[in-house]
Every structure is written in C-alpha cells, then in structure tokens.
Amino acid sequence: MARQRTGAARIPATARVPGIDSPTKLHDLSAIHPLLDHYPRQADQEGNMNLATEKLWPSNPPLDDMLKTQGEDDIDESTLPHGLTKDDLKRFLKRTLVVKRTSNMTTAGKIPSMYALVVVGNGQGIAGYGEGKDDEVARAVRKATNRAMRNLTAFDRYDDRTIYHDIDHKFHATKIQFRSRPPGFGNRCNHYIHEICSCIGILDISAKVWGSRNPMNVIKATFEAFTQKQKLPEDIARGRGKRVVDVQHTYYGASE
C-alpha cells in the first residue's frame, strides 16, 4: 500500500499590511511609504511568486530619511562661518579619525554605545572637529560630522602652506612640538596630525608628540595650538610698535 505524501500547504499570496483594513492581495506598498518601492508581486500559472518585480525607484532610494536624526542633523546656513553654504559643505574633506565602543555603568548594568570623532575641512584654511555618540556607528559618525560642520574655524597659514612659527603646546598629558618647514618638505608628523593638516591645507610641517598619545588629546591639542598659539605679524608689530612691513622683513624675509 503506497503511502500518501504529506507536504506543507502552499502559502497564499495574501498578507496583512499596516494601514489596510482586510487581508487582500499585496498592494502597492509605495503608497504607504516611498521606501517600499516594489510593485505587487505577480504569481505565474503554477502559483509561484515572481521575484523579478519592477521598482519605482530605479536609482538610489532616499536612505537619508531613514538615517536622519531630528535636532542633530539640521544645519542652519546662518550659523555657518565665513559665508559658507550647504553646497560648500558637500565638497569638504571628511576624516573619521576615532571610532570606539564605550560603556556607561548604571544600576541597571552596562549600557554600550559607539563614539566617533570626525574632522572636516576644505583644504584652504577652514576646518573643525566634532564628537558624536550613539547606539550605531553610522549615526555616531553622522552626529560627529554635523557637529564638526558647526565648529568650523579659520586658520592662519604662512604662504598658504605652513604655520607662521614654531609652536610648543601642552594639552593635559600630551605635549606637541610643531615646526614650520620650507616648501616641498611635506607633512612629517603623527598620522592624526597629518590628517588634520590635510583638512586645513597645511602642506609643510613637522611635529613630535611627547607624553600621552591618546588620539582624542592629540587632535584637540593640534586644533588648540593652531588657533591660540600662533602670533601673526600684525600682533607682533602692534606689540613692538613697528610697522607690519618691518616685522615681515625681519621674521619672514624680504617680500615685495
């Protein structure tokens, strides 16, 4: 006597979709949300579902709407320095220098999160850094990038390639020595400082890090030294009671 084969029953091509009252055949889900961009799947003569369905979005889907975090990603052009616009920010260099996992110990236990530090710059004297923390790496990097855009600072460069003079700076347990160099010398320094100089637009410089080499301290010390420790010819001339031309001739050589 032959045994009767038993198999799984065929699943009907119906589904319950949020926003639709009764279970019906698959509707056009793009009417519910633009990310659900597939047409209803069609079944062939044998009852099999056809997976080769046409898309309403032939190009990249609008993933920015999914990743956007209100309050963290909105950048007002009026808050940007130096007359920059949002279109200018798209051409900025972005360097994610630090990504690490952190934990916050509470009475309920350890709460893990991701930390990111991002440096942005246009390579022409404007740069900034920002920090972000979130449960996911992508969102933490996004928060850090937008905060870096809000913290843009203009840096003074001699001949648009190096710093005006040698700088010795201390930030907590980190000590850094910056040395201005002649044209063609290049950036011979710590790899974090190298990325920062690339974003700022400094082409010739050497640096030595002493003490703590914590990346966050190195990055913050570099920005602090470039913004607070540089003495411009105008400041030197004002303090010595001389003309700017005389100061430039004495400190930086004769210039036409």
Short mmCIF file of N, CA, C and O in Angstrom, two decimals, residues 3 10 21 77 101-102 123 129 133 155 172 174 183 188 196 199 212 225-226 232:
data_model
loop_
_atom_site.label_atom_id
_atom_site.label_comp_id
_atom_site.label_asym_id
_atom_site.label_seq_id
_atom_site.Cartn_x
_atom_site.Cartn_y
_atom_site.Cartn_z
N ARG A 3 2.23 4.89 0.51
CA ARG A 3 1.99 5.92 1.50
C ARG A 3 1.58 7.23 0.83
O ARG A 3 2.05 7.56 -0.25
N ARG A 10 0.53 25.15 0.49
CA ARG A 10 1.03 26.32 -0.24
C ARG A 10 0.55 27.60 0.46
O ARG A 10 -0.63 27.72 0.81
N ASP A 21 -7.32 47.58 5.88
CA ASP A 21 -8.31 47.02 6.81
C ASP A 21 -8.34 45.50 6.76
O ASP A 21 -8.27 44.82 7.78
N GLU A 77 22.18 77.57 7.68
CA GLU A 77 23.24 78.26 6.94
C GLU A 77 23.66 79.54 7.64
O GLU A 77 24.79 79.99 7.50
N ARG A 101 34.09 51.73 21.02
CA ARG A 101 32.92 51.31 21.80
C ARG A 101 33.11 51.75 23.24
O ARG A 101 34.17 51.54 23.83
N THR A 102 32.09 52.38 23.80
CA THR A 102 32.14 52.83 25.17
C THR A 102 31.00 52.19 25.96
O THR A 102 30.02 51.71 25.39
N GLY A 123 40.49 72.25 2.98
CA GLY A 123 41.85 72.28 2.43
C GLY A 123 42.34 73.67 2.10
O GLY A 123 43.40 73.82 1.48
N TYR A 129 36.40 70.04 14.14
CA TYR A 129 36.22 68.66 14.57
C TYR A 129 34.97 68.56 15.44
O TYR A 129 34.52 69.54 16.04
N LYS A 133 28.03 60.42 19.72
CA LYS A 133 27.84 59.14 20.41
C LYS A 133 26.42 58.65 20.13
O LYS A 133 25.46 59.41 20.21
N PHE A 155 41.92 79.12 9.99
CA PHE A 155 43.29 79.01 10.48
C PHE A 155 44.19 79.87 9.61
O PHE A 155 44.07 79.88 8.37
N HIS A 172 46.72 68.74 28.59
CA HIS A 172 46.67 67.67 29.59
C HIS A 172 48.03 66.96 29.65
O HIS A 172 49.03 67.60 29.93
N THR A 174 49.54 65.54 27.08
CA THR A 174 50.10 65.48 25.73
C THR A 174 50.89 66.75 25.44
O THR A 174 50.39 67.86 25.61
N PRO A 183 59.25 75.08 1.63
CA PRO A 183 58.41 74.45 0.60
C PRO A 183 58.97 73.11 0.14
O PRO A 183 60.18 72.94 -0.01
N ARG A 188 55.49 65.66 7.89
CA ARG A 188 56.17 64.55 8.57
C ARG A 188 55.80 64.62 10.05
O ARG A 188 56.46 65.32 10.83
N ILE A 196 44.70 66.04 9.99
CA ILE A 196 44.20 67.38 10.33
C ILE A 196 44.81 68.43 9.41
O ILE A 196 44.12 69.32 8.90
N CYS A 199 43.21 68.43 6.03
CA CYS A 199 41.90 69.10 6.01
C CYS A 199 42.05 70.62 6.08
O CYS A 199 41.28 71.36 5.45
N SER A 212 51.41 61.51 26.55
CA SER A 212 50.25 60.72 26.16
C SER A 212 49.99 60.87 24.66
O SER A 212 49.95 61.97 24.13
N ALA A 225 46.43 74.41 19.50
CA ALA A 225 47.71 75.07 19.22
C ALA A 225 47.62 75.96 17.99
O ALA A 225 48.15 77.09 17.99
N PHE A 226 46.95 75.51 16.93
CA PHE A 226 46.86 76.29 15.71
C PHE A 226 46.00 77.53 15.87
O PHE A 226 46.21 78.53 15.18
N LEU A 232 50.58 86.35 14.77
CA LEU A 232 50.59 86.87 13.41
C LEU A 232 51.48 88.10 13.33
O LEU A 232 51.76 88.75 14.36
#
